[in-house]
Each structure stands twice: as C-alpha cells, then as structure tokens.
Coordinates of C-alpha atoms (C1' of nucleotides) in Angstrom, one line a residue:
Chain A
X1 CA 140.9 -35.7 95.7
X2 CA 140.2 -35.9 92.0
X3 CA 138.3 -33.6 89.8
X4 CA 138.2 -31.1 92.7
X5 CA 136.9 -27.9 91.1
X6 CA 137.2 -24.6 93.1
X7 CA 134.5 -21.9 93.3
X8 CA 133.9 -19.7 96.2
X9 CA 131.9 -21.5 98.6
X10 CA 128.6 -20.6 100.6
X11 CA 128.0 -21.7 104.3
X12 CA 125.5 -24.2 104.6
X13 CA 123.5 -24.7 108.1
X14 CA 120.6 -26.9 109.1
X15 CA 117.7 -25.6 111.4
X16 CA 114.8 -27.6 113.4
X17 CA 111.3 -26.6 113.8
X18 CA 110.6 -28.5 116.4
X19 CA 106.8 -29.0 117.7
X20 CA 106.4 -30.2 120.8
X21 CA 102.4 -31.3 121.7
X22 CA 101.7 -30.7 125.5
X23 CA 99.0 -32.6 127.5
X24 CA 97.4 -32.5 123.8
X25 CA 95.7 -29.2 123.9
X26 CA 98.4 -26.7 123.0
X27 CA 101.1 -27.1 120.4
X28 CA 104.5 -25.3 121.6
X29 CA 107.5 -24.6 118.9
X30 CA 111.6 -25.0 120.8
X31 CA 113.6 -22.0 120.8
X32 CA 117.4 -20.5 121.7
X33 CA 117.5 -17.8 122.8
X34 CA 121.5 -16.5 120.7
X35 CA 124.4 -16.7 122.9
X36 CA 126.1 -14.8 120.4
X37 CA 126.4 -12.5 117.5
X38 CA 124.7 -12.0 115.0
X39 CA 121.2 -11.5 116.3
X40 CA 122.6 -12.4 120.0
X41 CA 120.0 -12.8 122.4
X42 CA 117.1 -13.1 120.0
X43 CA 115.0 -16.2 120.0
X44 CA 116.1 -18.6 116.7
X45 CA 115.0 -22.0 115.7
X46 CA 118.0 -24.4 117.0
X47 CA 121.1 -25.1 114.2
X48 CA 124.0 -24.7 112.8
X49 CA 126.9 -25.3 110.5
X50 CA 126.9 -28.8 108.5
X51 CA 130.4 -30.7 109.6
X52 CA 132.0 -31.9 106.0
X53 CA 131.5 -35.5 106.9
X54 CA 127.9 -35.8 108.0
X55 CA 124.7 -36.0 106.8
X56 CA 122.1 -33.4 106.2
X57 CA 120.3 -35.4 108.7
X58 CA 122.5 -36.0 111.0
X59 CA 123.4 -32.6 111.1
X60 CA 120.1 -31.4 112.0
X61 CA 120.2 -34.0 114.7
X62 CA 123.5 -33.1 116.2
X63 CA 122.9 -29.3 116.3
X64 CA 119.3 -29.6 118.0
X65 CA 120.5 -32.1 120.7
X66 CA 123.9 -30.0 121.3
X67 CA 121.8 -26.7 121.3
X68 CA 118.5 -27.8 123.2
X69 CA 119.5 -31.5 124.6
X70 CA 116.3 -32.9 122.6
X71 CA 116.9 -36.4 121.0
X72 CA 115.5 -39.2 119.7
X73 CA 113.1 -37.6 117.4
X74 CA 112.0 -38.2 113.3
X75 CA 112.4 -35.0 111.7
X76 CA 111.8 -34.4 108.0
X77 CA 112.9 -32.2 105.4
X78 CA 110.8 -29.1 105.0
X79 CA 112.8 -26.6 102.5
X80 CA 116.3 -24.9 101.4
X81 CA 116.5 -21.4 102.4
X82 CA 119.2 -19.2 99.9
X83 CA 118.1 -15.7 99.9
X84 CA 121.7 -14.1 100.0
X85 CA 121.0 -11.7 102.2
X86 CA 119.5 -13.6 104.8
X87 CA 122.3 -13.6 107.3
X88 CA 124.4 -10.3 108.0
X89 CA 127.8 -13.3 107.9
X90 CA 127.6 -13.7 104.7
X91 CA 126.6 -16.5 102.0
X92 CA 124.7 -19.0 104.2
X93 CA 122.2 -21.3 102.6
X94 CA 120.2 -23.2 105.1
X95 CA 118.2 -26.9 104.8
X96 CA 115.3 -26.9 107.8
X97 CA 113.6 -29.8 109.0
X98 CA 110.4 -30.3 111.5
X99 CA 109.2 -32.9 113.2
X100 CA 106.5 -33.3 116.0
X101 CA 107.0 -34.8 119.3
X102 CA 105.4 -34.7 122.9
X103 CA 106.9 -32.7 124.7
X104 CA 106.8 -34.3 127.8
X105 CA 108.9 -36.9 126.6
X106 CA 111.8 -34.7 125.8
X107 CA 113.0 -32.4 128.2
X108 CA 115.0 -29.6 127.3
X109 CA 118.9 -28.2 128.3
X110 CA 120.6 -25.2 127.4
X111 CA 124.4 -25.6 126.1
X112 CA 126.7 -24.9 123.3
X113 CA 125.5 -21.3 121.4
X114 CA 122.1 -21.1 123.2
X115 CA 121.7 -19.1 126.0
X116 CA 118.2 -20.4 126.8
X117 CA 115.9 -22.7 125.3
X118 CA 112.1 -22.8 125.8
X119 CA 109.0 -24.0 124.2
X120 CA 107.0 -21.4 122.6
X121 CA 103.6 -21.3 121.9
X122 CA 102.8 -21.5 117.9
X123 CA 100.3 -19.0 118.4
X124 CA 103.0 -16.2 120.3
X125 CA 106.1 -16.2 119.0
X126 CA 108.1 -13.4 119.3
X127 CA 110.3 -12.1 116.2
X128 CA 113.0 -14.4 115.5
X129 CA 116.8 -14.2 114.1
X130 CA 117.9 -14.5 110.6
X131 CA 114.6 -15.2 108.0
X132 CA 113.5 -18.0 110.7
X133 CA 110.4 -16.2 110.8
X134 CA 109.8 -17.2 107.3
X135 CA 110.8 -21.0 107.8
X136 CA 108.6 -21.3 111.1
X137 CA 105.4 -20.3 108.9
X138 CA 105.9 -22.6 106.1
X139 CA 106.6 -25.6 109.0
X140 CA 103.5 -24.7 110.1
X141 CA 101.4 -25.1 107.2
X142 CA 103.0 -28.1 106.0
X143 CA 102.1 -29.5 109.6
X144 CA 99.1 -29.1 109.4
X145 CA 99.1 -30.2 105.4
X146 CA 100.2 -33.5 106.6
X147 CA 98.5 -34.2 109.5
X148 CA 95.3 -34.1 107.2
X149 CA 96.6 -37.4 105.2
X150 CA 98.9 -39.3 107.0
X151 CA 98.4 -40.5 110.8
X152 CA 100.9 -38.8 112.3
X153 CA 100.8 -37.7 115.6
X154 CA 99.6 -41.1 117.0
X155 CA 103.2 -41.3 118.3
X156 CA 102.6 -38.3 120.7
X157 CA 99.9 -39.8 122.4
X158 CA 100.4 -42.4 125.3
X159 CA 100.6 -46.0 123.9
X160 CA 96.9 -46.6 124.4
X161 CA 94.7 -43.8 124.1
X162 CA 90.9 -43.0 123.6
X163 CA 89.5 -41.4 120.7
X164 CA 89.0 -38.4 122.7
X165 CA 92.5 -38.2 123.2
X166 CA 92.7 -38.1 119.5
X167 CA 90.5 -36.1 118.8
X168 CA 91.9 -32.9 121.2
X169 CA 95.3 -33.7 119.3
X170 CA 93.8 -33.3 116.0
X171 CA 91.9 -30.5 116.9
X172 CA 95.2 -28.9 118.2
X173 CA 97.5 -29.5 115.5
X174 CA 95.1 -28.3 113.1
X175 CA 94.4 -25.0 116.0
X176 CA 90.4 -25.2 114.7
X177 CA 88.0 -22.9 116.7
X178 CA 85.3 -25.2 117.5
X179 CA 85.6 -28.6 118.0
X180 CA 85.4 -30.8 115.3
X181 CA 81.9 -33.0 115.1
X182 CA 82.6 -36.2 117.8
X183 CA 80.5 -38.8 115.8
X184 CA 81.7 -38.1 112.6
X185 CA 85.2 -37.6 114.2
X186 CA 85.2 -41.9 115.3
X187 CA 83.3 -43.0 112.6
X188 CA 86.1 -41.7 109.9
X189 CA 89.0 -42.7 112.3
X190 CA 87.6 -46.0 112.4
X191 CA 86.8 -46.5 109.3
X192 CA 90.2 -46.0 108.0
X193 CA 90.8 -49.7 110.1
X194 CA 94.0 -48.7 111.7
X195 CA 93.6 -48.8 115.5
X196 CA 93.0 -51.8 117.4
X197 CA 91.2 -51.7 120.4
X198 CA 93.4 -53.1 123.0
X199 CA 90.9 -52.4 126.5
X200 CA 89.1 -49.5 128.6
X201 CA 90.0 -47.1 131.2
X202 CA 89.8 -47.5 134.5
X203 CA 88.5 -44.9 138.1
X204 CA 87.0 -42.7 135.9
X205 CA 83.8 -41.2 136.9
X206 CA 82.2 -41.5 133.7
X207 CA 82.0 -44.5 131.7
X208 CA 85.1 -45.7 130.4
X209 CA 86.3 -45.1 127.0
X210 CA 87.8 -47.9 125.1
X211 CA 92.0 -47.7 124.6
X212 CA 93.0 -48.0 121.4
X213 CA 96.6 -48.4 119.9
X214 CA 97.8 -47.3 116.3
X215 CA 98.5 -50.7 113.8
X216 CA 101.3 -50.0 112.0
X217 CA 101.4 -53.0 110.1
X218 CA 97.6 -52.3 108.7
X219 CA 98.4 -48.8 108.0
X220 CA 101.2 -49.5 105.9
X221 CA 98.9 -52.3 104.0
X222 CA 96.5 -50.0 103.2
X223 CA 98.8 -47.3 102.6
X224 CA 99.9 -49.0 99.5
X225 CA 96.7 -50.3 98.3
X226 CA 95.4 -47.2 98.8
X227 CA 98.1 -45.6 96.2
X228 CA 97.0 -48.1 93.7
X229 CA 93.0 -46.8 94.5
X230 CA 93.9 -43.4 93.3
X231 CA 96.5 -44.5 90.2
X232 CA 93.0 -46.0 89.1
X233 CA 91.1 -42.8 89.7
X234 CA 93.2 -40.9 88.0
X235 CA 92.2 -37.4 89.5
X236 CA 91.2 -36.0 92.4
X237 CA 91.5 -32.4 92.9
X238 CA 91.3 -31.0 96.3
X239 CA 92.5 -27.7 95.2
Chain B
X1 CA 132.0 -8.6 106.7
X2 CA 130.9 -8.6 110.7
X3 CA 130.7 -11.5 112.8
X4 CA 132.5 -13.9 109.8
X5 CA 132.9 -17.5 111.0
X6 CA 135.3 -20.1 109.6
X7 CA 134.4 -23.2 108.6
X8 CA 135.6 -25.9 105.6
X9 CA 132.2 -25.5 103.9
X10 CA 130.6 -27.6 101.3
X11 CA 130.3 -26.6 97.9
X12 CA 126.4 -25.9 96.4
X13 CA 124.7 -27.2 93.5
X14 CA 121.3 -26.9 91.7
X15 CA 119.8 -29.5 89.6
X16 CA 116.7 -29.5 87.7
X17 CA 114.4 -32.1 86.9
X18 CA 112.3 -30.4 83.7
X19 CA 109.4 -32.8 82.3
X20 CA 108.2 -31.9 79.2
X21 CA 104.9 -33.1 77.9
X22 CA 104.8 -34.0 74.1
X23 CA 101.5 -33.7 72.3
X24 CA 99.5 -34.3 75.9
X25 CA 101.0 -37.9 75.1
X26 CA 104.3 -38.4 76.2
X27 CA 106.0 -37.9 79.5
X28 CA 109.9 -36.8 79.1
X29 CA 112.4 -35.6 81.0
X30 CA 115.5 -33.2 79.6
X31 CA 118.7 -34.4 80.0
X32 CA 122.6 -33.5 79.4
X33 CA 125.2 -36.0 78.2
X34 CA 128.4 -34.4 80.3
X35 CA 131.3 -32.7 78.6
X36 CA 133.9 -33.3 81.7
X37 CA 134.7 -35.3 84.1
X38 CA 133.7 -36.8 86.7
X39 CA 131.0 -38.9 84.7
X40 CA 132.3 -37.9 81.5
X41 CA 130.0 -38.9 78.7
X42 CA 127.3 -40.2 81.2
X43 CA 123.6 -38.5 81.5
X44 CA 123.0 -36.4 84.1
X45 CA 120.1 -33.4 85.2
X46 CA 120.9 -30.3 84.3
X47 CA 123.0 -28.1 87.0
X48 CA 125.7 -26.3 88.6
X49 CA 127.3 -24.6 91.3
X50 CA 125.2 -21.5 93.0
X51 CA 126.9 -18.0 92.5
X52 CA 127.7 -16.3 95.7
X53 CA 125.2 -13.7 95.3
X54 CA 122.3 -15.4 93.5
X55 CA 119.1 -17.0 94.8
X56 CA 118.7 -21.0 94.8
X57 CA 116.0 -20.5 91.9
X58 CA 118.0 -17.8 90.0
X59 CA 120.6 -20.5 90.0
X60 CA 118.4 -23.1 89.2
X61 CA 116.9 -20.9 86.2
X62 CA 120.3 -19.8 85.0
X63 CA 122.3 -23.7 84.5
X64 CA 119.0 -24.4 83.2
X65 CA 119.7 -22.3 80.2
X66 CA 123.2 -22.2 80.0
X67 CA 123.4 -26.0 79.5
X68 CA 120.0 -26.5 77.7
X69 CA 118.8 -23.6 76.4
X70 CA 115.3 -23.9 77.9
X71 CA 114.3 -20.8 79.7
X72 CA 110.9 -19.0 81.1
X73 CA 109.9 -21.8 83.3
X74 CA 108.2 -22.1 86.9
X75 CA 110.5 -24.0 88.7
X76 CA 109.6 -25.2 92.2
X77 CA 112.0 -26.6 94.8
X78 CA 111.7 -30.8 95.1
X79 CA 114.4 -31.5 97.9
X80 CA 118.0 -31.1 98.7
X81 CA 120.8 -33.6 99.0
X82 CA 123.8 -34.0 100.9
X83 CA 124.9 -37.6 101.4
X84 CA 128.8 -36.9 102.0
X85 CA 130.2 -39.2 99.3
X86 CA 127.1 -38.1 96.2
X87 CA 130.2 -36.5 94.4
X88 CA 133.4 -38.2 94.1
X89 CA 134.8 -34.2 93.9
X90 CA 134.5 -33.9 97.4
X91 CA 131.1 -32.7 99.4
X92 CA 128.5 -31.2 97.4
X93 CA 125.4 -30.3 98.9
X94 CA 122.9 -30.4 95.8
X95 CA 119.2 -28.5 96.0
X96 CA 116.8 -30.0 93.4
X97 CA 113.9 -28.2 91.6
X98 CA 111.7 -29.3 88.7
X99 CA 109.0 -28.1 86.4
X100 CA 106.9 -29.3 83.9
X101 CA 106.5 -27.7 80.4
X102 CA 105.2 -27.9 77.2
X103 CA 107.8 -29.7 75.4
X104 CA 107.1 -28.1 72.0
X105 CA 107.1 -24.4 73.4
X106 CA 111.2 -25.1 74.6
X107 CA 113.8 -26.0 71.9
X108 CA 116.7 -27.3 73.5
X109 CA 120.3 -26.5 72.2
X110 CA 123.7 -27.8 74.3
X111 CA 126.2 -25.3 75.8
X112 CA 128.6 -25.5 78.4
X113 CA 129.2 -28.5 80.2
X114 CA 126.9 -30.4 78.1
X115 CA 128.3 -32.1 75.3
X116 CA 124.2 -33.0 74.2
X117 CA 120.5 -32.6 75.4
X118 CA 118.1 -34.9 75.0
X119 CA 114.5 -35.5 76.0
X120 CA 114.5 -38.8 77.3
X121 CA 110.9 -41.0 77.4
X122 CA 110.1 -40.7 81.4
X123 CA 109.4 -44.7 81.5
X124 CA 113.3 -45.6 79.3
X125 CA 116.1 -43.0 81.5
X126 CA 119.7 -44.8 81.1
X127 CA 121.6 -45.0 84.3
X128 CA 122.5 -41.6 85.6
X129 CA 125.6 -40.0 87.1
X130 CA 125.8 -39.0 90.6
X131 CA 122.9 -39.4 92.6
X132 CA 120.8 -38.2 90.0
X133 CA 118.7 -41.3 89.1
X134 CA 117.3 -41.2 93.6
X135 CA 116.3 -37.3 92.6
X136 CA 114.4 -38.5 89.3
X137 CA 112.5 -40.7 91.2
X138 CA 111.7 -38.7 94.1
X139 CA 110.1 -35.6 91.1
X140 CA 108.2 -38.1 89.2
X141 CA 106.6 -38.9 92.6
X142 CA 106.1 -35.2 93.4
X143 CA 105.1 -34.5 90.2
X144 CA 102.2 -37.4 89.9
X145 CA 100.7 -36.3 93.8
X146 CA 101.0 -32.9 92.9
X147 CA 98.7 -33.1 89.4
X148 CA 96.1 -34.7 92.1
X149 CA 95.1 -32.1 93.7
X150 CA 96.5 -28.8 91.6
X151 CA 95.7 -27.5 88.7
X152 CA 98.9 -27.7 87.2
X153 CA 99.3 -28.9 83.2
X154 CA 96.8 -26.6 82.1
X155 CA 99.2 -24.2 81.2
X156 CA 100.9 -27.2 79.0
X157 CA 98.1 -27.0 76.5
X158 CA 97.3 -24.7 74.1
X159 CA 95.3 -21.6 75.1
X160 CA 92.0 -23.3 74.4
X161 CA 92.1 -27.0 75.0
X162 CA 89.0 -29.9 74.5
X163 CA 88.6 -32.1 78.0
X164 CA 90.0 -34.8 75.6
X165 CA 93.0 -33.3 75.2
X166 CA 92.8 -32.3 79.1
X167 CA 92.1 -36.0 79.9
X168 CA 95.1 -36.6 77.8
X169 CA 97.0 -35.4 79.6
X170 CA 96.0 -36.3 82.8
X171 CA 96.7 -40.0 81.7
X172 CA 100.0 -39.2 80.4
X173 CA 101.2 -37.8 83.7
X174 CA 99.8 -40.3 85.7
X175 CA 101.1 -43.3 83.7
X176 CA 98.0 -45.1 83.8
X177 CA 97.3 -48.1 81.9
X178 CA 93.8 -47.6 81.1
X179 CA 92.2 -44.6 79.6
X180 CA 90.2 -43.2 82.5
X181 CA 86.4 -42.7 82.8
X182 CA 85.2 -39.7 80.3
X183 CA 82.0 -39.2 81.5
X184 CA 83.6 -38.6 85.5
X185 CA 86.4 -37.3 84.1
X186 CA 84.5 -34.4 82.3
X187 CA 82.2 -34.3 85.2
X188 CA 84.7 -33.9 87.8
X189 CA 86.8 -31.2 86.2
X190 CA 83.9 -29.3 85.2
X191 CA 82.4 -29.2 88.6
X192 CA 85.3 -27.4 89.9
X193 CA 84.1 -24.7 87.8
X194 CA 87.5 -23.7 86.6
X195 CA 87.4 -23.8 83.4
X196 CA 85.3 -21.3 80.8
X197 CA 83.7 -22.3 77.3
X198 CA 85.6 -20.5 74.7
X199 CA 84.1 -21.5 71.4
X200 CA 84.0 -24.8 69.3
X201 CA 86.5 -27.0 67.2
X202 CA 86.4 -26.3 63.6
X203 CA 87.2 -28.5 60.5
X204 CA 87.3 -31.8 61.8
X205 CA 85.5 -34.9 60.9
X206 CA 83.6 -35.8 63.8
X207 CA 81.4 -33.9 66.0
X208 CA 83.2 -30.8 67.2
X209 CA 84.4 -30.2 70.3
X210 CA 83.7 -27.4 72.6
X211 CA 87.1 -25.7 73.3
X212 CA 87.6 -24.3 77.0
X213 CA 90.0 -22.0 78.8
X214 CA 91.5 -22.5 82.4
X215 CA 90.1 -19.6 84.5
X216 CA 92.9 -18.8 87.3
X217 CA 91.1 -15.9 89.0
X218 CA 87.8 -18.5 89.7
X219 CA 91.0 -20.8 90.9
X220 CA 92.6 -18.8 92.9
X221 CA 89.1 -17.7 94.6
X222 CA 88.0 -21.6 95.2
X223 CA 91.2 -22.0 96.5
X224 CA 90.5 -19.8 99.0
X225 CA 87.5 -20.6 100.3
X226 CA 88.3 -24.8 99.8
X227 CA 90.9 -24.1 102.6
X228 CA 88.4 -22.9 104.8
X229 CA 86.6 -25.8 104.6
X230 CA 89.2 -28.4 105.3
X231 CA 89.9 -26.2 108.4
X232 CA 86.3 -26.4 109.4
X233 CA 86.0 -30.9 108.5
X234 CA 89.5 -31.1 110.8
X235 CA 90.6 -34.4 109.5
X236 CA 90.3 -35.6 105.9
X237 CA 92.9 -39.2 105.9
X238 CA 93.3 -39.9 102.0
X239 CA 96.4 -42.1 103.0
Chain C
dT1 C1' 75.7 -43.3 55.4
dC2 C1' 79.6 -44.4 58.0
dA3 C1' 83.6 -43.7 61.1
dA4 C1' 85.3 -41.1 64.6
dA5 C1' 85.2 -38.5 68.4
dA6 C1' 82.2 -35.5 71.4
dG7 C1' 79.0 -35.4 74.7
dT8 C1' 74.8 -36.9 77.9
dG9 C1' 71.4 -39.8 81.2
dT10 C1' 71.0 -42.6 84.7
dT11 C1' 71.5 -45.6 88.6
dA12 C1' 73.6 -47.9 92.5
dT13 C1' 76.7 -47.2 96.0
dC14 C1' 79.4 -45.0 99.2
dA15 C1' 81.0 -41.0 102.1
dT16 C1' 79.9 -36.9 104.6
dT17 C1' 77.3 -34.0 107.5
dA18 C1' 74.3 -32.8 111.1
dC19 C1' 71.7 -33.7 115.1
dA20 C1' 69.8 -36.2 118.7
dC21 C1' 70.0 -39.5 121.7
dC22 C1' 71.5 -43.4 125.1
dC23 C1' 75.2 -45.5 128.3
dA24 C1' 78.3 -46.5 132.2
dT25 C1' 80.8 -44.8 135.9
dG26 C1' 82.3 -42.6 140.6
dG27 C1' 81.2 -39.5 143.8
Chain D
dC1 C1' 70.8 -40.1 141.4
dC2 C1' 73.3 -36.9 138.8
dA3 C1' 77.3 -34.9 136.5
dT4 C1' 80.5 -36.3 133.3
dG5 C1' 82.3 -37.8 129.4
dG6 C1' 81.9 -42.1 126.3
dG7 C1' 79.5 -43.9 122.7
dT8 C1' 75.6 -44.9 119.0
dG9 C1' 71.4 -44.3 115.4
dT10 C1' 69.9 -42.3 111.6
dA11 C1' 68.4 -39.6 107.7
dA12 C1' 69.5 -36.1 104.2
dT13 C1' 72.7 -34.9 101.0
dG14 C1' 76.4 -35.1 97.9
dA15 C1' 80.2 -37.4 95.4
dT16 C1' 81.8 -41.4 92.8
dA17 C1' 81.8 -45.2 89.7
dA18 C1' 80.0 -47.8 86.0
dC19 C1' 77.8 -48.4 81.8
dA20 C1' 75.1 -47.4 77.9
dC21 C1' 73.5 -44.3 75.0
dT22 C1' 72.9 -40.1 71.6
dT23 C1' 75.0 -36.3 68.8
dT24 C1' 77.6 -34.0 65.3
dT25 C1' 80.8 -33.6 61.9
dG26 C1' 83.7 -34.5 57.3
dA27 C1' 84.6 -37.7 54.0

DNA sequence: TCAAAAGTGTTATCATTACACCCATGG
DNA sequence: CCATGGGTGTAATGATAACACTTTTGA
C-alpha cells in the first residue's frame, strides 16, 4: 500500500437506534441485552466493530441483523460519538444510525453477542451500556425533528391507510398529550397533494373512511419545487 | 486495559469545512494546498488524524490551527465518512465539522502539512483531493438549511449591525440571485423580537441607520417556548 | 437640492386555528 | 335507531408577499 502512514489507531463501531412503531400507538426502541464484557448483561443499542472492507452503512446493517435478526430497513446517519472515555476497552469512536420501521414487519432473534433482544418502550428505558444513553436521546429528538418536515413514517403504515391511521402515527412519533386537532390535521395533510385516494374500508360499523396511499412521485416533485419556494424567500426562521 | 479486543482497525480523521464571510458579501471557504503525498500539491479541507486521547472536536479544533492558523471557532459536527477506498493510504474513516466565521476576525497562516491557505470564493472551488469535494457539498447544504431557521451569522457582524448589513448577509449565504424583499425582510426579523436598538449610524451621507444588537438571552427564551408550540400543532410539513 | 440608503403604509392573499356540526355504517 | 368513528363548513386571526412611498443625511 503506498503512502501508508502509521499512528496509533482508535476502534471504530457502528450502533442502531432502531424504532419500531406498533399497531401505531406506541413507539418501541430494539435492545441487546450484553452477552459479554464490558457492561455484560446490560441493555445496549445493537453494534459493533466496522470490518476494514465495508461500509459505514453496511456495517451498521450487518451488526443489527447479526445481533437482533432485523433486516431490510433504511437507516440514516445520526452522529459520531468520540468521547475517549466512553468505553472502559479503550479508544472506540462510534458512528450511530436510526431508522423507523413497523415493528410488526420485522421480527426479532437473538444471536451473535446478544443475549436477548427486545423492543423497549421510548418512554421506559432502562440505563443502557457505554454513553448509549446519550445517543438514544439525540435519536430521539432528531426523530421527531424530522418527522415534522419530511413524510416519513408513511412506510410504517399498511399500504392503504385512512387518515386516522395517520394521524395516531403522528401523534405517536411526536408522543403529544392530547390529540392533535382532526380537521385541521386532514386539511394540512391534504393539502400538501401527496396521497391519493385509492378506495374505502369495508365491515366497519361506522362509516367507512377513505384509503389513501402515499405518491411518491408527487412528493418528490414538490419536494424540489418546494426548495426553489424558499431559495426565493430567503428566510424563514422557525427558531 | 480490561476486556481489550483485537481487531485491524481503521485509522480516524477530522476535516473541517470553515466558511468565512467577507464584508457580509462574499461566501468563502478555507482551504490547504498539501505539502505531501498522496494528493501532493492538490487542495484539500483542513485535517488530520485524531490523537488517542482527544475528543472529535478537540481534534477538529487543533488541525484547524496547526495547518491554518485560524482558531476560537464553534465548530459543529456535519457527517462522517467511511467509503473503504476515500484514501488511497488504506481505510480512513473521516468525521467532518464546519463553521462559519467572520472572515476578517481570522488571519490565516500555513503550517504543517499545508504548503498554502487560501480562501477560496464558495461558487469557483478547484477540484479537491480525496473525497473532499462530496463533504463540501454536503456543508454548504447544511449550512444554507441551517441559516433558515437559526440565528446563526449574527455573530459574523460587527457588535452592532444595520438590517442592511443583516440582510446582506442573509443573501450572501443563501446565494440568491435577487436582493430579497426589505420591507419583509426587516419585518420578519424584527418580529422575532431578537434583536435590540443600540443607537444610530453616524457620518454617512444618507439617512442614518439605526444600529441593532442580537439579544441571545430573548433567543434562547423564544426558543424555549417556540418548541412547545410545534409540540402542541403536531405536524408542521415544510418539505 | 440631489443622490443614496434608511425606513414605513397598506392591501390582497393565503395559512392556521378553533369549534361545531353532519354522515354512513353495522349491530 | 344509536353508537362509533369518518368527514365537512366556516369565521377569526395571523403571516406573507408585493409594491409604492416617505425620510434623513452629507456633499
């Protein structure tokens, strides 16, 4: 290899935050329980050591399937975590990722370091390894940053799905106390122009709601005329 | 050391992305011309390898002066990299911050592995070595959605500013092609209420201007209470 | 008195909020 | 025929955009 320079070298792990939406109403975070040391038998976010050949990415991929069995599923960068002291083995610098998924549609399996894995709720976690702690609360906030301008989430609903649906979801990612306002709730949903209507429900007794499905296509139209909108306005602060 | 575990690890980097704004007009970025190889002679952020026993940002802080000179800046982590082949040296895992400063306020002087610095216009960057031209992009986005919606760049005026300079500013950051609005612009940042009347311009030819001064305790506080109120509205798409 | 930049009035339009009400279905 | 959600009308308020106008200064 040329130019190879030598310096002592840190670790470097990835970890998953992991949301998994059930039945809508109650947003659930995957943990492993340690197989071993440190910090065996306390509840971590799945990971682990980057291979030399992979990608961050793929690394984070690999390590949360071997760990929990999970697959299949769009995670994003969230933050590099450095502190020095953060894990008793020495130098370890760690890149986390999230991503938010239903949970029904990804069952879970012990194997490789973990010694259990189970969905927590967001709301009761109990201490966690390492600074994971730390990383689970700024997944958290930047879920709930993002949900509040890009349509995610649609994804974790069934295929077609009533604005009710989408509403509970919403009102779950965000964990509000009351439930948000049910007229003004559609009318800014619709507005936006990115669902079509695609039939009703059936057997229920109440009157049916309409089915609606998420348009892709439009949503990435508007998305980019929408970025010209606000290069034109120049400022917006939301604070 | 307890519980060490062998791996072949990665090495660690920091780079930095540092804007600089020149008279509210001009949108630059610092660069180094490299001393060694590889990429000998080519342009390339400022950076190096993490110590073992140093934070991310204390690394970030300390290439940034050893190679520049420029020093007392807020940096903020943009994203890390790790595509396998970014360095032809071998892996390199690469953690990115930037900043934006008043370019003015930080004279730049080469050392170390930088045969020159430059401040290079935003909108005219040569090719750059490694991967570094994918993490210029990816802060100048940063950096444009992140002056919507903080207050940042008031610090990159002088202690008492005009909203002409202000709005300056905001158009130099934002690359817009047309001037925008004065009358909403002055509107819209004085609403916030952020900002406190100082005094008055003095000695020019044309009506003076009133000079104003960026409150950060009233900031802080409407920050506060502004996140309440995005809680309470639930969903808010901006696209 | 003029050029230059600062600063203001005003209107039309659109988005947001809040509240009350009607509708369709199965049991 | 009623309980249960689904779905709509509307008015008050506030934010945004667009444009034209007045003010104050030094030269």
């Amino acid at each position: 290899m040329p130019y190879t320079y030598e310096y002592p070298r840190p670790s470097v792990t990835v970890d998953c935050v992991i949301f998994g939406l059930q039945e809508s109403t109650q947003l659930k975070v995957l943990l492993i329980q340690r197989a071993h040391e440190p910090f065996k038998d306390a509840w971590a976010l799945p990971g682990g050591f980057v291979d030399m050949d992979e990608d961050l990415e793929t690394a984070a991929l690999r390590e949360l399937e071997e760990e929990t069995g999970v697959r299949d599923v769009f995670i994003e960068q969230l933050y590099s975590f450095g502190q020095p002291t953060r894990d008793p083995r020495g130098r370890v610098i760690s890149i986390a990722y999230y991503a938010l998924v239903n949970l029904a549609q990804h069952p879970v399996k012990a194997a490789s370091d973990a010694k259990t894995v189970k969905w927590f709720d967001v709301n009761k976690l109990p201490p966690l390894a390492f600074d994971h702690n730390e990383i689970m609360e700024m997944a958290i906030n930047r879920l709930q940053a993002k949900v509040r301008y890009q349509p995610i989430g649609f994804e974790l609903l069934p295929e077609k799905f009533t604005l009710t649906q989408l509403q509970k979801l919403y009102e779950t990612i965000l964990g509000v106390e009351q439930p948000l306002n049910k007229r003004n709730f559609r009318t800014r949903i619709l507005d936006m122009g990115v669902l079509k209507e695609v039939g009703r429900q059936e057997g229920v007794a109440h009157r049916p709601a309409k089915l609606y499905s998420f348009d892709k296509d439009k949503y990435e139209e508007l998305a980019k005329s929408k970025y010209k909108d606000l290069i034109k306005r120049g400022v917006d602060f939301e604070i």
